[in-house]
Coordinates of C-alpha atoms in Angstrom, one line a residue:
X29 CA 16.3 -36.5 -36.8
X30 CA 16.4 -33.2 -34.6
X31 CA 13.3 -30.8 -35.6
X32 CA 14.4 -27.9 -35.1
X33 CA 11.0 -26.1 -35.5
X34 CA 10.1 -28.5 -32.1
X35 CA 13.4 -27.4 -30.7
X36 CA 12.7 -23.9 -30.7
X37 CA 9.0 -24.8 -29.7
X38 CA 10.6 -26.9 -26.2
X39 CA 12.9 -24.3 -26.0
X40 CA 10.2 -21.2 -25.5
X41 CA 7.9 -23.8 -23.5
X42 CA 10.6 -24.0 -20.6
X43 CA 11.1 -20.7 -20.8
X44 CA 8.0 -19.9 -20.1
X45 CA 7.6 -22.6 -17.6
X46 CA 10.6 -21.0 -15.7
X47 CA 8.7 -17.5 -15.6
X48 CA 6.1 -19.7 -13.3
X49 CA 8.2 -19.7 -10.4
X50 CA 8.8 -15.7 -9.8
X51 CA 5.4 -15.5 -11.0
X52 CA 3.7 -17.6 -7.8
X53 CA 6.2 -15.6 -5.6
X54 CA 4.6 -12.4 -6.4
X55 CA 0.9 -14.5 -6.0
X56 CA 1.8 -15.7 -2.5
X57 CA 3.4 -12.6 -1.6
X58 CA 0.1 -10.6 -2.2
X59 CA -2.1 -12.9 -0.4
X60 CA 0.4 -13.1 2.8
X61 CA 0.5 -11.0 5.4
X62 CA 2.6 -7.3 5.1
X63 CA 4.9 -8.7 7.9
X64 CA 5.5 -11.8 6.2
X65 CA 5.7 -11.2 2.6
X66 CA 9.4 -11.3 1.9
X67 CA 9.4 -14.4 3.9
X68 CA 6.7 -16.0 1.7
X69 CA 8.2 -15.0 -1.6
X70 CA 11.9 -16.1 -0.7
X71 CA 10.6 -19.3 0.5
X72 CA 9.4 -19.4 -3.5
X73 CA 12.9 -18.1 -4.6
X74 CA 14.7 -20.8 -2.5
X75 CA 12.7 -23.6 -3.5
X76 CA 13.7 -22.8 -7.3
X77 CA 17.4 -22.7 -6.4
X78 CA 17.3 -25.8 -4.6
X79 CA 15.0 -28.1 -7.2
X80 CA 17.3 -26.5 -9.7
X81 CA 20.8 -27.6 -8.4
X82 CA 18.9 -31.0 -7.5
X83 CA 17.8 -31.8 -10.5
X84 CA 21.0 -31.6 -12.1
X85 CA 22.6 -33.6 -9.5
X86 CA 20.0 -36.7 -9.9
X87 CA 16.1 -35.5 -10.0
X88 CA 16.6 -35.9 -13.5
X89 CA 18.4 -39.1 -13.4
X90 CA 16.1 -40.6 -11.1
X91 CA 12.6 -39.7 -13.1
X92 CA 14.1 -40.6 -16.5
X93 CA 17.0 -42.5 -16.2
X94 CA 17.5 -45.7 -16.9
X95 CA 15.7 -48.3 -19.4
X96 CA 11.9 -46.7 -18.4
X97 CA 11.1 -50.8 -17.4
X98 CA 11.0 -49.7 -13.6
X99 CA 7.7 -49.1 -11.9
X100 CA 8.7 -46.9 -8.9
X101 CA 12.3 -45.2 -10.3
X102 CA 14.2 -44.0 -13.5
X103 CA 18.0 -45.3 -12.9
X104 CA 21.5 -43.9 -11.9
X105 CA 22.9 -43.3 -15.2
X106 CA 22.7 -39.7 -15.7
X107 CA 23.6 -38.7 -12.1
X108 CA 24.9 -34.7 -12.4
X109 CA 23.9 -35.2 -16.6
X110 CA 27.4 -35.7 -16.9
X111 CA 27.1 -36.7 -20.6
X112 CA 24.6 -34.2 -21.6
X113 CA 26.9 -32.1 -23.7
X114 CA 28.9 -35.3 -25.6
X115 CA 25.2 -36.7 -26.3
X116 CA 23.9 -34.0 -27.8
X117 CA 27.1 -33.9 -30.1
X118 CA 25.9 -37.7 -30.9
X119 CA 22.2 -36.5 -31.2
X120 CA 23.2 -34.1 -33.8
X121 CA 24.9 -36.2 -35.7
X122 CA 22.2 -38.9 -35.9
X123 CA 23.3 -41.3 -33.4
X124 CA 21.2 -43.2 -30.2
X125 CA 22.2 -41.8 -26.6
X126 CA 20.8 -42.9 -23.1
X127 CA 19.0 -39.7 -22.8
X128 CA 16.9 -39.6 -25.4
X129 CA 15.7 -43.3 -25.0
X130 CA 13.1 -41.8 -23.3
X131 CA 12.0 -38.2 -23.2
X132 CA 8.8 -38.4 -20.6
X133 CA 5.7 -38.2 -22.1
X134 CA 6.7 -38.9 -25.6
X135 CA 7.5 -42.4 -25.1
X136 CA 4.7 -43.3 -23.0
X137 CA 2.6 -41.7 -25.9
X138 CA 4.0 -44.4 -28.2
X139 CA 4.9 -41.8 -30.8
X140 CA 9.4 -42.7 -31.1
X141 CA 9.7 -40.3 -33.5
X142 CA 8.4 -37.8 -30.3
X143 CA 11.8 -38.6 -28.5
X144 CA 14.1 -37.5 -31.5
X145 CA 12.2 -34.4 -32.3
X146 CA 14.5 -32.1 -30.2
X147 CA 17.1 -32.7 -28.4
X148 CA 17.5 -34.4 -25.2
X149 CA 18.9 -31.4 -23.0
X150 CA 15.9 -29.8 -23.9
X151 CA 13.5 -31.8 -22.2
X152 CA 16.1 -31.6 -18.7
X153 CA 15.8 -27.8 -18.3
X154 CA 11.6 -28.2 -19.4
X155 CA 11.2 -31.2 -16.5
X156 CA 13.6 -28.9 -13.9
X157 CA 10.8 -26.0 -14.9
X158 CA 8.0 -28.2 -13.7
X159 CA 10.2 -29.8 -10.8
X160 CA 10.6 -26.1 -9.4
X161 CA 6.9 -24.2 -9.6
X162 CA 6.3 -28.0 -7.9
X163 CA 8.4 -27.3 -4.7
X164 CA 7.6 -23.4 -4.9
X165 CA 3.8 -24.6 -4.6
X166 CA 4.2 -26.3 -1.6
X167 CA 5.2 -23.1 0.5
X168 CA 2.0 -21.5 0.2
X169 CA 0.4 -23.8 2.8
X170 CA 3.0 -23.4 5.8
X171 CA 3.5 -19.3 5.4
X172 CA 4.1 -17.2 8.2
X173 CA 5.1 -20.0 10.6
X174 CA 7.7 -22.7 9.4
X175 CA 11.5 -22.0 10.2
X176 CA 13.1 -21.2 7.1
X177 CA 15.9 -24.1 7.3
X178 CA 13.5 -26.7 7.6
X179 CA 11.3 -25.2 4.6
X180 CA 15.2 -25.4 2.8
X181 CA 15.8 -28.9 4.1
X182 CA 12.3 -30.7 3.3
X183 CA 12.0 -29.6 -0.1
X184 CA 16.0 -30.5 -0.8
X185 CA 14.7 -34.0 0.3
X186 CA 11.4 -33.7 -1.0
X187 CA 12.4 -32.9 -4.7
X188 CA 14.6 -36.3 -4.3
X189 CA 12.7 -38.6 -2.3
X190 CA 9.1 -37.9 -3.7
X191 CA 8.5 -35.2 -6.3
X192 CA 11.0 -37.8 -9.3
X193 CA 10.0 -40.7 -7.8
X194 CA 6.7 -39.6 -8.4
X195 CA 7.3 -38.1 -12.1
X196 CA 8.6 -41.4 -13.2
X197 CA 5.7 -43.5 -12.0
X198 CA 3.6 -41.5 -14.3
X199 CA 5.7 -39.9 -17.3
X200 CA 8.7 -42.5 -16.9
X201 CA 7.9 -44.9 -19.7
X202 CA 6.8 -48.8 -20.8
X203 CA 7.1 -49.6 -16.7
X204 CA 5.9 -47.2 -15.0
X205 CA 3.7 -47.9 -12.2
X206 CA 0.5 -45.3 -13.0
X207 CA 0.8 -44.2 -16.3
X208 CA 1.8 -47.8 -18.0
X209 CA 0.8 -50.4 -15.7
X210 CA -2.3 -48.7 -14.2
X211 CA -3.1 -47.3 -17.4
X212 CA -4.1 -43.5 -16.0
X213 CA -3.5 -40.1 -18.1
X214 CA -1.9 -37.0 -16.6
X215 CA -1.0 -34.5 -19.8
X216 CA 0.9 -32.0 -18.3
X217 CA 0.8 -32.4 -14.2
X218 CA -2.2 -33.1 -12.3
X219 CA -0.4 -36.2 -10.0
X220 CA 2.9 -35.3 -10.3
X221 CA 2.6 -31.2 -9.9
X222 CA -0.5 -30.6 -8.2
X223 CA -1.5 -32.9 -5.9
X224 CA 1.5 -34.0 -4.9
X225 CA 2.1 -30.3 -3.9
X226 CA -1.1 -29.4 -2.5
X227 CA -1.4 -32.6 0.0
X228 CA 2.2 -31.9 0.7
X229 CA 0.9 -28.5 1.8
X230 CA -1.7 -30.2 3.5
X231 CA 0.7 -32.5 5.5
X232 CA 3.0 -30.0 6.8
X233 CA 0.4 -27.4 7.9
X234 CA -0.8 -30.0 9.7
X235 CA 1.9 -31.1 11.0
X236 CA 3.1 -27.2 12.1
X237 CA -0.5 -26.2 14.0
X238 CA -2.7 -23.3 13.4
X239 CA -1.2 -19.8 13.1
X240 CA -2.5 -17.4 16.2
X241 CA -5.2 -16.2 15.6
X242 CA -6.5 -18.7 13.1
X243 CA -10.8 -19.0 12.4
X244 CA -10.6 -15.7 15.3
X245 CA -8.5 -13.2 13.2
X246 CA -9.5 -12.3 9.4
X247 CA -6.4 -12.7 7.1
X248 CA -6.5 -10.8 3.9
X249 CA -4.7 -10.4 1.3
X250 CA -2.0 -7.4 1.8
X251 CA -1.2 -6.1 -1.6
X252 CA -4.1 -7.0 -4.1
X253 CA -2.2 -5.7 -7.1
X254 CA 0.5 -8.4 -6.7
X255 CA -1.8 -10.9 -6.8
X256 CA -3.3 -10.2 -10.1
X257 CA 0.3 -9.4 -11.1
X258 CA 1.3 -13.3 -10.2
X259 CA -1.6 -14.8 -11.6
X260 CA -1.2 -13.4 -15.2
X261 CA 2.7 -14.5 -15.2
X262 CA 1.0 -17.9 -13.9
X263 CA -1.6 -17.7 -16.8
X264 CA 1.3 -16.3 -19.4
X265 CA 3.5 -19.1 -18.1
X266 CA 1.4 -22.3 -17.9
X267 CA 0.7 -22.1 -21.6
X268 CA 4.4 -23.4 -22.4
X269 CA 3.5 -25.7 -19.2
X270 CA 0.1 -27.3 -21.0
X271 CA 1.2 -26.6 -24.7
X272 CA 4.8 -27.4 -24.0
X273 CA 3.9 -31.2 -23.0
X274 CA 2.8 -32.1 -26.4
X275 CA 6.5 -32.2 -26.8
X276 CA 6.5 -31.1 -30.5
X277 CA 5.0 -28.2 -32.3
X278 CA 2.1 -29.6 -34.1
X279 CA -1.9 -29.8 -33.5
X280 CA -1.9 -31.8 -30.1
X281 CA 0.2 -28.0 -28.9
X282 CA -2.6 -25.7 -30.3
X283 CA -5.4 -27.6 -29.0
X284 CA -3.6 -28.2 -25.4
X285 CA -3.0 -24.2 -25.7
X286 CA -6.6 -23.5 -26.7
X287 CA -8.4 -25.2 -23.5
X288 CA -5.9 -24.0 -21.3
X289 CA -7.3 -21.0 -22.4
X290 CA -11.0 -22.1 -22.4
X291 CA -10.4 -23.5 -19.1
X292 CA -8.8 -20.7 -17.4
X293 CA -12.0 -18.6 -18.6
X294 CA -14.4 -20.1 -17.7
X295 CA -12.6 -20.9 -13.8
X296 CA -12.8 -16.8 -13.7
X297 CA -16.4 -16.5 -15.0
X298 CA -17.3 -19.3 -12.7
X299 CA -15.4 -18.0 -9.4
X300 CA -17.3 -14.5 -9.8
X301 CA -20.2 -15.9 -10.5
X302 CA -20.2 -18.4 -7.2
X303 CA -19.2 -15.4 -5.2
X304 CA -21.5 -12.9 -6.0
X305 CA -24.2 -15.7 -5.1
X306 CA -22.5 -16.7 -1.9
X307 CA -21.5 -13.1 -0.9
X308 CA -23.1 -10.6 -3.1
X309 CA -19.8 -9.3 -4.5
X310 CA -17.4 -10.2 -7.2
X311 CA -13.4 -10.0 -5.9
X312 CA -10.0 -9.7 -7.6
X313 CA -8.6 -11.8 -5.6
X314 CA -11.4 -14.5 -5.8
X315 CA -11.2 -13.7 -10.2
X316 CA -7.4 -15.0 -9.9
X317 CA -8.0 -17.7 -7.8
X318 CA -10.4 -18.6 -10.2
X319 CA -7.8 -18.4 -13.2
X320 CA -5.8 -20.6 -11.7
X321 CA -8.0 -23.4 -10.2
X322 CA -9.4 -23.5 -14.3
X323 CA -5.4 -23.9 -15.1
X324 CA -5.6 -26.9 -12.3
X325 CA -8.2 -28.1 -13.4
X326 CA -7.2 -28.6 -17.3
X327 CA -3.6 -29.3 -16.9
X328 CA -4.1 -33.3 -16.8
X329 CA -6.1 -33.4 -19.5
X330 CA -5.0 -30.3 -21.8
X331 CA -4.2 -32.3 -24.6
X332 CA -7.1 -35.2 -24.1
X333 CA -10.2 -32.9 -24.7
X334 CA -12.1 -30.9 -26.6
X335 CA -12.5 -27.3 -26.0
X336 CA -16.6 -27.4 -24.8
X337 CA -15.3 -30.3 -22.4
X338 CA -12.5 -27.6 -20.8
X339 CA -15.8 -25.2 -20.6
X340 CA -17.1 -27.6 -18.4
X341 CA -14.1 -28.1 -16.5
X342 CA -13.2 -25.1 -16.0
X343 CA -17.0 -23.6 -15.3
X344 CA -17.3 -27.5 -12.7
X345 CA -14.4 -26.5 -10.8
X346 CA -14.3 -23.0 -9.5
X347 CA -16.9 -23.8 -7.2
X348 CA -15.4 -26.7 -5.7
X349 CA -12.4 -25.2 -4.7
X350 CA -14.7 -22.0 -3.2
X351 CA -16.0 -24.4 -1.1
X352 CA -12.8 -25.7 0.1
X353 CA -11.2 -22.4 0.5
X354 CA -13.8 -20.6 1.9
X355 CA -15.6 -23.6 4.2
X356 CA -14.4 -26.9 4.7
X357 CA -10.5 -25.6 5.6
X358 CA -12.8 -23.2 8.5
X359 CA -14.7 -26.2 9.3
X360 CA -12.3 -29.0 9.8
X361 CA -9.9 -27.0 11.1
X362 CA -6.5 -27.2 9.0
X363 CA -4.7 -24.1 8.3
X364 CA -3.7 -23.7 4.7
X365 CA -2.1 -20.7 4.8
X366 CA -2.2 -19.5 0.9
X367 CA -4.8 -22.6 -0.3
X368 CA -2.1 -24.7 -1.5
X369 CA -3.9 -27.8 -0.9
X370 CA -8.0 -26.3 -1.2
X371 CA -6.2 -24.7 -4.9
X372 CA -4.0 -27.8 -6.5
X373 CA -5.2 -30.9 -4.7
X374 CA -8.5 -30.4 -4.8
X375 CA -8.3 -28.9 -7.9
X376 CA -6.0 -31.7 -9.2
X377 CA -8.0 -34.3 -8.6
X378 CA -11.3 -32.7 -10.2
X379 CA -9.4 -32.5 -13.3
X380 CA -8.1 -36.2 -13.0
X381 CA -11.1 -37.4 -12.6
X382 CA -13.0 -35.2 -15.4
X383 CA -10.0 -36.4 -18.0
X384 CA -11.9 -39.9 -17.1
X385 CA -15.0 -38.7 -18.4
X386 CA -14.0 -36.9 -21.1
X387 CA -11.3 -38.0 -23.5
X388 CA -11.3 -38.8 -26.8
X389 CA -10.0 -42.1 -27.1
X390 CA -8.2 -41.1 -30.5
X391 CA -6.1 -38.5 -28.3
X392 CA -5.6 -40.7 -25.7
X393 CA -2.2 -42.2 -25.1
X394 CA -3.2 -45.8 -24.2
X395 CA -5.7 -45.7 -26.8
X396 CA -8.6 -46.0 -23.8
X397 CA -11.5 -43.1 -24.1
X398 CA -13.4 -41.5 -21.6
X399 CA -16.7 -43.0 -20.2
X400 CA -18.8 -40.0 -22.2
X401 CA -17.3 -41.3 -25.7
X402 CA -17.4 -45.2 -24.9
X403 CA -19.4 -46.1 -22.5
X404 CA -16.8 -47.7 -20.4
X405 CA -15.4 -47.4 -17.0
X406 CA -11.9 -48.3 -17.7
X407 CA -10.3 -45.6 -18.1
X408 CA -12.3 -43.3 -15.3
X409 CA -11.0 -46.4 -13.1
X410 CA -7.6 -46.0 -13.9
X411 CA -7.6 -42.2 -13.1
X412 CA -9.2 -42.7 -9.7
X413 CA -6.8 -45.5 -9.3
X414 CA -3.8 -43.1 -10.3
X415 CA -5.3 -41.0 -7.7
X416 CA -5.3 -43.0 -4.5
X417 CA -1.8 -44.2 -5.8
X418 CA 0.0 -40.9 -5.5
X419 CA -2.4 -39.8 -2.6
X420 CA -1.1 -42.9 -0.9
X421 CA 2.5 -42.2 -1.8
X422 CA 3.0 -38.5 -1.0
X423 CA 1.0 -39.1 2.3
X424 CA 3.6 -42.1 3.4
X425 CA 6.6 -40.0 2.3
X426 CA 5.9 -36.7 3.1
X427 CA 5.2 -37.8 7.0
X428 CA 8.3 -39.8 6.8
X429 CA 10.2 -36.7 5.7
X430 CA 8.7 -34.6 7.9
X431 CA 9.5 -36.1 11.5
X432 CA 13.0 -36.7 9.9
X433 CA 13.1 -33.1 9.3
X434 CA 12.0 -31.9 12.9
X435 CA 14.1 -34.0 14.5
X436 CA 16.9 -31.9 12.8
X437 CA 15.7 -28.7 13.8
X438 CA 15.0 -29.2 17.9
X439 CA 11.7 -31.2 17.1
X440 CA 9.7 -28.3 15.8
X441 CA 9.4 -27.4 12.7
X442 CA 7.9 -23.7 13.9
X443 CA 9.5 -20.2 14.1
X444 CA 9.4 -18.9 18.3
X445 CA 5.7 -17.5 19.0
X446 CA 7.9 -13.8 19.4
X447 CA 9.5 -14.3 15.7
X448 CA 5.9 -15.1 14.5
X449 CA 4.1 -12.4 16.1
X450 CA 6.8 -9.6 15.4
X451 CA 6.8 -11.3 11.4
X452 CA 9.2 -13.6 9.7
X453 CA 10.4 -10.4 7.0
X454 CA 12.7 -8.9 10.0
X455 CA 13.1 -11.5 12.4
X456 CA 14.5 -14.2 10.2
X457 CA 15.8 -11.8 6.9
X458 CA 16.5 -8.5 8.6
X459 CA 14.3 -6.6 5.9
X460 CA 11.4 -5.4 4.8
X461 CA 8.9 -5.4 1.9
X462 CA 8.3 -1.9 3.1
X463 CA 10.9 -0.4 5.1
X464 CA 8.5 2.6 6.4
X465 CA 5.9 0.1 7.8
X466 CA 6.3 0.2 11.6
X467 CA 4.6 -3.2 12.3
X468 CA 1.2 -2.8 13.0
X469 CA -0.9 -5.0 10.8

């Protein structure tokens, strides 16, 4: 039977979800350059339209279609959710559709009363939420120098091709390859949001060069405001994203809401604190980054834990991703332009790994607890496992995608050394974030 107290819940949880999206615009667009910052925050504008249309077309059909007996892929069956409004007629009145078979993480939890709790159209707009602030992530690493059709054209593909692909080998049911067969935990995102996004970041900055300038020139953050402005509509937001996947409104919400909250805390307390050590002063910017490597950090295991363990996560983290923001990008040498990958892959697979150590095997979906509760590897295994399986995947596809994509455009996949020196705002939109500026920077 629908709930429609859970209803309303799923219903406010993608809402807020949604909000993510403009949110990380406004958070890239303060740490870009002034030249560049329409550039960056369109890039986050257009990769929202074009997950959206695509998961309507298939992304939806292709992570949770089907039977949920495939490893690698959900089905054709609901290509353009064609019968979405005549189901949820049939939902309504109490009877069985293909949709709500299998509503992500519900039925991998085992719970089948989970998948009746609301109905199936629901969960589409809630997974097009995630599948959006996904692709928007992704655009932080390759600011200021990627053409703007090929940013369009590898995430159109990339949505298809890896990011559902990807969502249904871990949410997608009894067959899936990580969450079922390899037996790994991801609560709201670590795999399938983070790190895909981040070592897709990773891939194409590589891929693009160094901006000029780069480890010579000292790129700050142009309008510190915005930034705090994007992380708290990323903080406001990511509770529907944590809370949200319980996928009812019930205990398992609040205490997935509650260490997203602990988490995110103690990543501020922990970022200020590792700065001031390192460099004798305590930053906005570095407070926000903070925020959200905690919210990294906890999102695979929001719902496994128990608040002291989010402490730890959160206060275990921060530091790690300092030291890949701060030193080992300078060091080896890649240029993440906005920390995409030193943010959500790094941070991402902290918190995989921590979930390994630290949940409570009567939370736990496959009924296997963390090594701290009982004294066993297995399930610690499984998350590295889960790991180096979507490491291994994203890697493959996303260099496949990418020479397919600059062979399109010329064989380059970078903006003329002129447009990129003059800035992307006017050269490739013909505006300005501030019309008066007269391009010095």
């Amino acid at each position: 039977m629908i709930d429609t107290g859970s209803t309303g819940f799923m219903l406010v949880c993608a809402m807020l979800v949604l909000l993510m999206t403009p949110g990380l615009a406004f958070f890239y667009g303060g740490l870009s350059r002034r030249k560049n910052v329409v550039n960056t925050m369109v890039m986050v504008f257009a990769a929202l339209g074009i997950a959206g249309v695509a998961w309507v077309v298939c992304g939806w059909s292709f992570a949770y279609g089907g039977d949920g007996t495939l490893p690698f892929f959900g089905g054709f069956d609901q290509i353009g959710c064609l019968s979405v409004a005549r189901d949820m007629v049939a939902e309504a009145e109490g009877a069985p559709t293909a949709a709500a078979v299998l509503l992500s993480q519900g039925a991998l939890a085992g719970d089948p009363a989970l998948g009746a709790a609301y109905p199936a159209v629901t969960d589409i707009v809630f997974q097009m939420a995630f599948a959006m602030i996904t692709c928007a992530i992704i655009t932080g690493a390759v600011a200021g120098r990627m053409k703007f059709g090929a940013v369009c054209a590898f995430v159109a593909a990339w949505v298809v091709v890896v990011y559902a692909p990807l969502a249904h080998m871990v949410w997608g049911g009894a067959g899936s390859l990580i969450g079922e067969m390899i037996g790994a935990l991801d609560f709201a995102g670590g795999d399938v949001v983070h790190i895909s996004s981040g070592l897709t970041g990773l891939i194409l900055c590589v891929m693009l060069g160094r901006r000029k300038g780069f480890a010579v020139l000292s790129y700050r953050p142009h309008n510190v405001p915005f930034v705090a402005l994007g992380a708290a509509l990323l903080w406001f937001g990511w509770f529907g994203f944590n809370a949200g996947s319980a996928f009812a409104a019930d205990g398992v919400a609040g205490l997935a809401l509650l260490n997203t909250v602990a988490a995110s805390a103690a990543g501020v307390l922990s970022w200020m604190i590792t700065e001031r050590v390192t460099v004798g002063k305590c930053t906005l910017v570095g407070a926000a980054t903070g925020l959200v490597a905690g919210l990294v950090a906890i999102t695979p295991a929001a719902g496994f834990v128990e608040p002291w363990a989010a402490l730890v996560m959160g206060f275990v983290v921060s530091p790690i991703v300092y030291v890949a923001v701060s030193q080992a990008k300078r060091r080896i040498g890649y240029d993440d332009a906005l920390d995409a990958f030193g943010c959500h892959c790094v941070g991402g697979i902290v918190g995989g790994v921590l979930t390994g150590l630290f949940c409570v095997p009567e939370l736990s979906w496959t009924d296997a607890g963390g090594l701290l509760y009982t004294g066993d590897w297995s399930l610690l295994g499984a998350q590295v496992l889960g790991i180096v399986v979507t490491v291994v995947f994203v890697v493959a596809a996303d260099v496949v995608l990418g020479f397919i994509v600059r062979a399109c455009f010329g064989g380059s996949l970078r903006v003329s050394a002129a447009d990129e020196a003059a800035g992307l705002d006017v050269a490739v939109h013909g505006e300005s974030a501030y019309p008066a500026y007269l391009g010095l920077d």
